[in-house]
Amino acid sequence: MGSIFRSEEMCLVQLFVQAEAAYCCVNELGELGLVQFRDLNPGIIAFQRKFVNDVRRCEEMERILRFLEKEITKANIPIIESSENDKAPCPRDIIELEVAFEKLEKELKEINTNQEALKNNCLELTELKFLLQITEDFFEEAESQLSGSELPSEESVSVTGCSRRLSSTSGGGRLKLGFVAGVIQRERFSAFERLLWRLCHGNIVLRHVEINVPAEDCMANEFISKDVFIVFFQGEQFKSKVIKICDGFHATVYPCPETLHERMEMSVGVNMQIKDLHMILYQTEKHRKNLLLSAAKDVHKWNVKVKKMKAIYYTLNLCNIDITQKCLIAEIWCPVTDLKKVHSTLTKESVRNGSTMPPILNRIETNQTPPTFNKTNTFTVGFQNIVDAYGVGNYREVNPAPYSIITFPFVFAIMFGDCGHGLVMTIMAVGMILYERHHKNIEMKNEILTIFCHGRYIILLMGLFSIYTGLIYNDCFSKTFNLFGSAWNVRAMFQPNGPWSNETLQNSSVLQLNPAVRGVFSGKPYPFGIDPIWNIAVNKLTFMNSYKMKMSVILGVFHMLFGVTLSLLNHIYFKELTNIFLEFIPEVIFLTALFGYLVFLIIFKWCVFTVSESEIAPSILVHFINMLMFNYSGPAMTPFYCKQRSIQTFLVLIALLTVPWMLLIKPYLLYSDHQRTKHVVRLCDNSKVSILQSEQTEAEIKGGGDKNHWEEEKFSFGDTFVQQAIHTIEYCLGCVSNTASYLRLWALSLAHAELSEVLWHMVLHNGFTGLSSVGLTITFAVFAVLSVAILLVMEGLSAFLHALRLHWVEFQNKFYKGAGYKFIPFSFTDICKR
Amino acid sequence: MASLLCCGPKLAACGIVLSIWGVIMLVLLGIFFNIHSAVLIEDVPLTEEDFTTTDAPQRIYRIYEQVSYNCFIAAGIYIVLGGFSFCQIRLNKRKEYLVR
């Protein structure tokens, strides 16, 4: 059977390799990506496994690489990602790689610390430079003020006596003013000023100026604005107080020389030092950038190599080492069809390596459930993913994915049916498919776009089917196409043929075309789709609702019948032929007897009843309900056909009979089977004990074995019965509720059609009636944007979700168990993508 | 030349998609209005007296054609906008190459 209809056949294989060749073998298996390793040491924690040191080394290398990447991105250097496949390094290259990494890290750290120290130095010198520049003015000001013996402003200063600067022109008898100059952060300055004034009782003169150029603080990596201040005071006590306060506010105090001459010298010296420092800083920065540039070329390659290495060691940790310490034993799940390929790859690898013993592959039988593996290509992987999202199938169960390639877009399209929107969707999907390669770049950035890009084939099919159903509903942006000419004729309603005259036209607001009048309905219905005249009819919804509801029920019953038929394939494959009689046949009978008959009634009513009987046509719903209640009297109960009563009674009776069929027979059969085997084992046991009495040990073993075997099949009748009851009730009630659930096909398509019409009337209609072309341009732009946002995105997602629900619940619960686990091969491509 | 680049790459792409859609749809609508399609009758600004005057069909047809000319002119405006977006896309691509 084709592999897409069921999951692949898997086998458990034991792999024996030489311990030295183990790394290379696992490397090759990783490149191949076809096998899944089983964990042979489940109880052992990570720190006790054999290769834990190697994993540690890999993690250390990863840490260094992360540090490098951070530095590279901080320096705004782009990391080049190579598309070629870098192989994992062999064990001897690992040491070289480690050494290279450590050297790089050490160098980078050194450069960073040096740079920081240099920057701090530069900062201090710059502040000193500003200080010297600005305090020049203060000194002059202090001189001029004090020489004129004018006291500075009242609130801040009271200098006892007139004091003069030592360097000023006047003679003796003047007091010497001490001063402290420094730099403080701007935010702290007002508090600093207040505290100084309070503590020194106003015996100081404080001057400050802002530094216009903000300084860069390396610690916080931000720009801080600072002020230069200078405090004049008299006496040593004040000096110590001021210095303590400066310390408290983290203001840096600089030793400022007192004489003008010394200050000029210092200024010159500081400027020179600053220039030197700038050059050194520039060189350091250039060196650092070069280092990072060269690292950036290789960092991606190294990342891939380290990831692969770590994956190999992690996988080696899952394997066992045998007693002689010479051989590595691994258990792998492998698809049977790929076994030869794996074997040949391993043999080639061992030949290349030059090892004496080629790896041995030994297929073993096992009771464990193999993982479920479905082979997919780029087209089918989307559909397989949406099936797996609900539950991964049991091993070798029927796979619903290939059928959902057609049914899912079709069910979506029934709810979305609009040619115009379908066309836009198809074009978007085609665009995404054609620019596949471009997407690898976008993939990393936007998650939602990535999801859309992965589903591009699904969207393409949804769009194509939507165009098809749009043509059937005859709906394109809420307008219809009249391709073949309508089957309805208005002229035939006029006299002498029909009842209308000119007065009818002028006096009535709504006119009704009566198909009973000859010629109004041509008798040849519109060949493909809904007749375009319904678009301008006021009672359009009455007609469309009836049509869409009935169509939904018909499609739903067929979808569910298809699901039940797939369960037959499962029963045949797993050789549970009794289940065909115990489950499949009663299920089909129940579904067809009740809901198949409903479908028959719908189609019968469409075919048989003509316009002349339209007033007395019986209601399907009323008849269906009364059928189940065996009620055949009442005013609305004109029969559909003559033998209706007897046929319906028969159908309801056999449907009712299937319920105990499904409920009771299977548990009873299982119970009687179990009783029979128990009886046989007891007989066997007794005979064995009497015959083989001499060989006691053998009898004990045999008896013990049989007893164990019997105890394993502990049969609880209660459990089986309850399980079967749940299955029966779920199926029977489920049939009813699921059929009603398919009415969402009608509901969503109605919503979509109405939204589309409202959008046209509220937006584009104004563009046409406004009679201005610029207005039409703007209106059309608004219409297009709203169409995409509301109708394509919102309605599309909504219809997608409901179609998905219909598949997952209503369709799959007829046959799908979905309790398997997925096959995750050891593959480097998957690991590096993460 | 640099100041001619006013839209980013995404805005220009949206612009060109919108323009292409606008051109195709408005041209088709213009054609349908021109052949006096009955389905579009609600979108034509007709008044009561258009129905009662003697040469009623012709008046209604004239109004249909007016609307169709509006559609064609709007399609022309969208062609201009499309060309502008296309130029923006080309300028953006050139800028990308220069930076690299």
GROMACS .gro file of N, CA and C in nm, chain B residues 3-94:
model
  276
  837SER      N    1   1.569   6.262  -0.245
  837SER     CA    2   1.445   6.312  -0.187
  837SER      C    3   1.323   6.257  -0.258
  838LEU      N    4   1.341   6.195  -0.376
  838LEU     CA    5   1.227   6.136  -0.445
  838LEU      C    6   1.178   6.011  -0.373
  839LEU      N    7   1.266   5.953  -0.287
  839LEU     CA    8   1.229   5.830  -0.219
  839LEU      C    9   1.152   5.863  -0.094
  840CYS      N   10   1.020   5.853  -0.098
  840CYS     CA   11   0.945   5.888   0.022
  840CYS      C   12   0.876   5.770   0.088
  841CYS      N   13   0.854   5.661   0.014
  841CYS     CA   14   0.789   5.546   0.077
  841CYS      C   15   0.893   5.440   0.109
  842GLY      N   16   0.869   5.364   0.215
  842GLY     CA   17   0.955   5.251   0.245
  842GLY      C   18   0.920   5.135   0.153
  843PRO      N   19   0.996   5.025   0.162
  843PRO     CA   20   0.969   4.913   0.071
  843PRO      C   21   0.831   4.851   0.091
  844LYS      N   22   0.786   4.843   0.218
  844LYS     CA   23   0.656   4.777   0.240
  844LYS      C   24   0.542   4.861   0.186
  845LEU      N   25   0.548   4.995   0.210
  845LEU     CA   26   0.441   5.081   0.163
  845LEU      C   27   0.435   5.079   0.011
  846ALA      N   28   0.553   5.078  -0.054
  846ALA     CA   29   0.554   5.075  -0.200
  846ALA      C   30   0.496   4.945  -0.252
  847ALA      N   31   0.528   4.832  -0.184
  847ALA     CA   32   0.473   4.703  -0.229
  847ALA      C   33   0.321   4.703  -0.215
  848CYS      N   34   0.271   4.753  -0.100
  848CYS     CA   35   0.125   4.761  -0.084
  848CYS      C   36   0.064   4.848  -0.192
  849GLY      N   37   0.134   4.960  -0.221
  849GLY     CA   38   0.082   5.051  -0.322
  849GLY      C   39   0.069   4.986  -0.457
  850ILE      N   40   0.171   4.907  -0.493
  850ILE     CA   41   0.163   4.850  -0.627
  850ILE      C   42   0.057   4.741  -0.634
  851VAL      N   43   0.042   4.663  -0.521
  851VAL     CA   44  -0.063   4.559  -0.522
  851VAL      C   45  -0.200   4.624  -0.534
  852LEU      N   46  -0.220   4.730  -0.453
  852LEU     CA   47  -0.348   4.799  -0.457
  852LEU      C   48  -0.375   4.856  -0.596
  853SER      N   49  -0.271   4.913  -0.659
  853SER     CA   50  -0.290   4.974  -0.791
  853SER      C   51  -0.328   4.870  -0.895
  854ILE      N   52  -0.259   4.756  -0.892
  854ILE     CA   53  -0.290   4.653  -0.992
  854ILE      C   54  -0.433   4.605  -0.974
  855TRP      N   55  -0.470   4.578  -0.847
  855TRP     CA   56  -0.607   4.535  -0.820
  855TRP      C   57  -0.705   4.642  -0.867
  856GLY      N   58  -0.674   4.769  -0.833
  856GLY     CA   59  -0.764   4.877  -0.869
  856GLY      C   60  -0.782   4.889  -1.019
  857VAL      N   61  -0.671   4.879  -1.091
  857VAL     CA   62  -0.681   4.893  -1.237
  857VAL      C   63  -0.769   4.784  -1.295
  858ILE      N   64  -0.738   4.658  -1.257
  858ILE     CA   65  -0.814   4.547  -1.316
  858ILE      C   66  -0.961   4.558  -1.281
  859MET      N   67  -0.989   4.579  -1.150
  859MET     CA   68  -1.129   4.577  -1.109
  859MET      C   69  -1.206   4.695  -1.163
  860LEU      N   70  -1.144   4.814  -1.164
  860LEU     CA   71  -1.218   4.930  -1.212
  860LEU      C   72  -1.241   4.925  -1.362
  861VAL      N   73  -1.143   4.870  -1.437
  861VAL     CA   74  -1.165   4.858  -1.581
  861VAL      C   75  -1.281   4.763  -1.609
  862LEU      N   76  -1.281   4.648  -1.536
  862LEU     CA   77  -1.392   4.553  -1.556
  862LEU      C   78  -1.526   4.615  -1.518
  863LEU      N   79  -1.528   4.686  -1.405
  863LEU     CA   80  -1.654   4.750  -1.364
  863LEU      C   81  -1.696   4.854  -1.466
  864GLY      N   82  -1.598   4.928  -1.519
  864GLY     CA   83  -1.630   5.027  -1.621
  864GLY      C   84  -1.696   4.962  -1.742
  865ILE      N   85  -1.639   4.849  -1.784
  865ILE     CA   86  -1.698   4.778  -1.899
  865ILE      C   87  -1.840   4.734  -1.867
  866PHE      N   88  -1.858   4.680  -1.744
  866PHE     CA   89  -1.992   4.631  -1.710
  866PHE      C   90  -2.093   4.745  -1.701
  867PHE      N   91  -2.047   4.863  -1.650
  867PHE     CA   92  -2.140   4.976  -1.648
  867PHE      C   93  -2.171   5.022  -1.789
  868ASN      N   94  -2.071   5.011  -1.878
  868ASN     CA   95  -2.092   5.058  -2.013
  868ASN      C   96  -2.196   4.976  -2.088
  869ILE      N   97  -2.201   4.845  -2.060
  869ILE     CA   98  -2.300   4.763  -2.130
  869ILE      C   99  -2.431   4.757  -2.054
  870HIS      N  100  -2.451   4.852  -1.961
  870HIS     CA  101  -2.577   4.866  -1.890
  870HIS      C  102  -2.619   4.738  -1.821
  871SER      N  103  -2.529   4.677  -1.744
  871SER     CA  104  -2.563   4.552  -1.676
  871SER      C  105  -2.671   4.575  -1.572
  872ALA      N  106  -2.768   4.486  -1.567
  872ALA     CA  107  -2.881   4.506  -1.476
  872ALA      C  108  -2.842   4.481  -1.331
  873VAL      N  109  -2.740   4.398  -1.309
  873VAL     CA  110  -2.705   4.366  -1.171
  873VAL      C  111  -2.656   4.490  -1.097
  874LEU      N  112  -2.595   4.585  -1.171
  874LEU     CA  113  -2.536   4.702  -1.107
  874LEU      C  114  -2.632   4.819  -1.096
  875ILE      N  115  -2.763   4.793  -1.115
  875ILE     CA  116  -2.854   4.906  -1.123
  875ILE      C  117  -2.862   4.983  -0.993
  876GLU      N  118  -2.839   4.916  -0.879
  876GLU     CA  119  -2.851   4.989  -0.753
  876GLU      C  120  -2.735   5.085  -0.732
  877ASP      N  121  -2.624   5.064  -0.804
  877ASP     CA  122  -2.509   5.150  -0.785
  877ASP      C  123  -2.511   5.272  -0.875
  878VAL      N  124  -2.611   5.282  -0.959
  878VAL     CA  125  -2.618   5.397  -1.048
  878VAL      C  126  -2.709   5.500  -0.983
  879PRO      N  127  -2.666   5.627  -0.975
  879PRO     CA  128  -2.748   5.728  -0.905
  879PRO      C  129  -2.868   5.772  -0.988
  880LEU      N  130  -2.976   5.697  -0.978
  880LEU     CA  131  -3.096   5.732  -1.054
  880LEU      C  132  -3.195   5.803  -0.963
  881THR      N  133  -3.271   5.894  -1.021
  881THR     CA  134  -3.376   5.962  -0.943
  881THR      C  135  -3.512   5.920  -0.996
  882GLU      N  136  -3.615   5.961  -0.926
  882GLU     CA  137  -3.752   5.920  -0.960
  882GLU      C  138  -3.789   5.964  -1.101
  883GLU      N  139  -3.747   6.087  -1.135
  883GLU     CA  140  -3.795   6.139  -1.264
  883GLU      C  141  -3.726   6.070  -1.381
  884ASP      N  142  -3.610   6.006  -1.355
  884ASP     CA  143  -3.547   5.933  -1.466
  884ASP      C  144  -3.638   5.822  -1.515
  885PHE      N  145  -3.725   5.774  -1.426
  885PHE     CA  146  -3.812   5.663  -1.466
  885PHE      C  147  -3.938   5.712  -1.535
  886THR      N  148  -3.976   5.839  -1.507
  886THR     CA  149  -4.107   5.881  -1.555
  886THR      C  150  -4.100   5.958  -1.686
  887THR      N  151  -3.984   6.015  -1.720
  887THR     CA  152  -3.977   6.092  -1.845
  887THR      C  153  -3.990   5.998  -1.966
  888THR      N  154  -4.019   6.057  -2.081
  888THR     CA  155  -4.055   5.975  -2.198
  888THR      C  156  -3.939   5.895  -2.252
  889ASP      N  157  -3.822   5.960  -2.264
  889ASP     CA  158  -3.710   5.882  -2.318
  889ASP      C  159  -3.632   5.817  -2.203
  890ALA      N  160  -3.709   5.757  -2.112
  890ALA     CA  161  -3.650   5.705  -1.989
  890ALA      C  162  -3.532   5.610  -2.013
  891PRO      N  163  -3.543   5.509  -2.097
  891PRO     CA  164  -3.427   5.418  -2.108
  891PRO      C  165  -3.299   5.491  -2.146
  892GLN      N  166  -3.310   5.586  -2.240
  892GLN     CA  167  -3.189   5.652  -2.287
  892GLN      C  168  -3.124   5.732  -2.177
  893ARG      N  169  -3.208   5.799  -2.091
  893ARG     CA  170  -3.151   5.878  -1.983
  893ARG      C  171  -3.074   5.788  -1.888
  894ILE      N  172  -3.141   5.674  -1.860
  894ILE     CA  173  -3.076   5.583  -1.765
  894ILE      C  174  -2.946   5.532  -1.823
  895TYR      N  175  -2.946   5.506  -1.954
  895TYR     CA  176  -2.823   5.457  -2.017
  895TYR      C  177  -2.714   5.562  -2.011
  896ARG      N  178  -2.755   5.691  -2.027
  896ARG     CA  179  -2.653   5.796  -2.021
  896ARG      C  180  -2.587   5.799  -1.883
  897ILE      N  181  -2.672   5.785  -1.779
  897ILE     CA  182  -2.614   5.788  -1.644
  897ILE      C  183  -2.522   5.669  -1.622
  898TYR      N  184  -2.562   5.553  -1.672
  898TYR     CA  185  -2.475   5.434  -1.666
  898TYR      C  186  -2.339   5.467  -1.726
  899GLU      N  187  -2.345   5.532  -1.846
  899GLU     CA  188  -2.217   5.556  -1.913
  899GLU      C  189  -2.133   5.657  -1.838
  900GLN      N  190  -2.201   5.754  -1.772
  900GLN     CA  191  -2.124   5.849  -1.691
  900GLN      C  192  -2.046   5.777  -1.582
  901VAL      N  193  -2.118   5.686  -1.515
  901VAL     CA  194  -2.050   5.612  -1.408
  901VAL      C  195  -1.934   5.531  -1.466
  902SER      N  196  -1.956   5.475  -1.586
  902SER     CA  197  -1.848   5.393  -1.643
  902SER      C  198  -1.728   5.480  -1.678
  903TYR      N  199  -1.751   5.605  -1.722
  903TYR     CA  200  -1.636   5.691  -1.751
  903TYR      C  201  -1.562   5.725  -1.623
  904ASN      N  202  -1.640   5.745  -1.514
  904ASN     CA  203  -1.574   5.768  -1.385
  904ASN      C  204  -1.482   5.653  -1.349
  905CYS      N  205  -1.534   5.531  -1.372
  905CYS     CA  206  -1.452   5.413  -1.340
  905CYS      C  207  -1.325   5.412  -1.421
  906PHE      N  208  -1.335   5.448  -1.550
  906PHE     CA  209  -1.215   5.443  -1.633
  906PHE      C  210  -1.114   5.547  -1.587
  907ILE      N  211  -1.165   5.665  -1.548
  907ILE     CA  212  -1.072   5.769  -1.503
  907ILE      C  213  -1.005   5.726  -1.374
  908ALA      N  214  -1.085   5.666  -1.285
  908ALA     CA  215  -1.024   5.617  -1.160
  908ALA      C  216  -0.919   5.512  -1.188
  909ALA      N  217  -0.946   5.427  -1.288
  909ALA     CA  218  -0.846   5.325  -1.326
  909ALA      C  219  -0.720   5.394  -1.375
  910GLY      N  220  -0.737   5.506  -1.450
  910GLY     CA  221  -0.621   5.581  -1.496
  910GLY      C  222  -0.542   5.636  -1.379
  911ILE      N  223  -0.615   5.691  -1.279
  911ILE     CA  224  -0.543   5.742  -1.161
  911ILE      C  225  -0.464   5.631  -1.095
  912TYR      N  226  -0.523   5.511  -1.090
  912TYR     CA  227  -0.451   5.399  -1.029
  912TYR      C  228  -0.331   5.358  -1.111
  913ILE      N  229  -0.337   5.374  -1.245
  913ILE     CA  230  -0.218   5.343  -1.325
  913ILE      C  231  -0.105   5.437  -1.285
  914VAL      N  232  -0.140   5.567  -1.268
  914VAL     CA  233  -0.037   5.663  -1.226
  914VAL      C  234   0.021   5.625  -1.090
  915LEU      N  235  -0.068   5.593  -0.996
  915LEU     CA  236  -0.021   5.554  -0.862
  915LEU      C  237   0.065   5.429  -0.869
  916GLY      N  238   0.028   5.337  -0.958
  916GLY     CA  239   0.104   5.213  -0.973
  916GLY      C  240   0.244   5.241  -1.025
  917GLY      N  241   0.249   5.335  -1.125
  917GLY     CA  242   0.380   5.369  -1.176
  917GLY      C  243   0.467   5.433  -1.069
  918PHE      N  244   0.405   5.521  -0.989
  918PHE     CA  245   0.478   5.586  -0.881
  918PHE      C  246   0.530   5.482  -0.782
  919SER      N  247   0.445   5.386  -0.742
  919SER     CA  248   0.489   5.283  -0.649
  919SER      C  249   0.602   5.202  -0.709
  920PHE      N  250   0.593   5.172  -0.836
  920PHE     CA  251   0.696   5.091  -0.901
  920PHE      C  252   0.830   5.164  -0.897
  921CYS      N  253   0.825   5.298  -0.924
  921CYS     CA  254   0.949   5.375  -0.916
  921CYS      C  255   1.005   5.372  -0.774
  922GLN      N  256   0.918   5.383  -0.675
  922GLN     CA  257   0.965   5.379  -0.536
  922GLN      C  258   1.033   5.246  -0.507
  923ILE      N  259   0.974   5.137  -0.559
  923ILE     CA  260   1.034   5.006  -0.536
  923ILE      C  261   1.173   5.000  -0.597
  924ARG      N  262   1.185   5.054  -0.720
  924ARG     CA  263   1.315   5.050  -0.786
  924ARG      C  264   1.416   5.133  -0.709
  925LEU      N  265   1.374   5.253  -0.660
  925LEU     CA  266   1.466   5.337  -0.585
  925LEU      C  267   1.508   5.269  -0.455
  926ASN      N  268   1.413   5.201  -0.391
  926ASN     CA  269   1.446   5.130  -0.267
  926ASN      C  270   1.548   5.021  -0.293
  927LYS      N  271   1.530   4.948  -0.405
  927LYS     CA  272   1.625   4.840  -0.436
  927LYS      C  273   1.762   4.897  -0.459
  928ARG      N  274   1.765   5.013  -0.531
  928ARG     CA  275   1.895   5.073  -0.560
  928ARG      C  276   1.964   5.115  -0.431
   0.00000   0.00000   0.00000
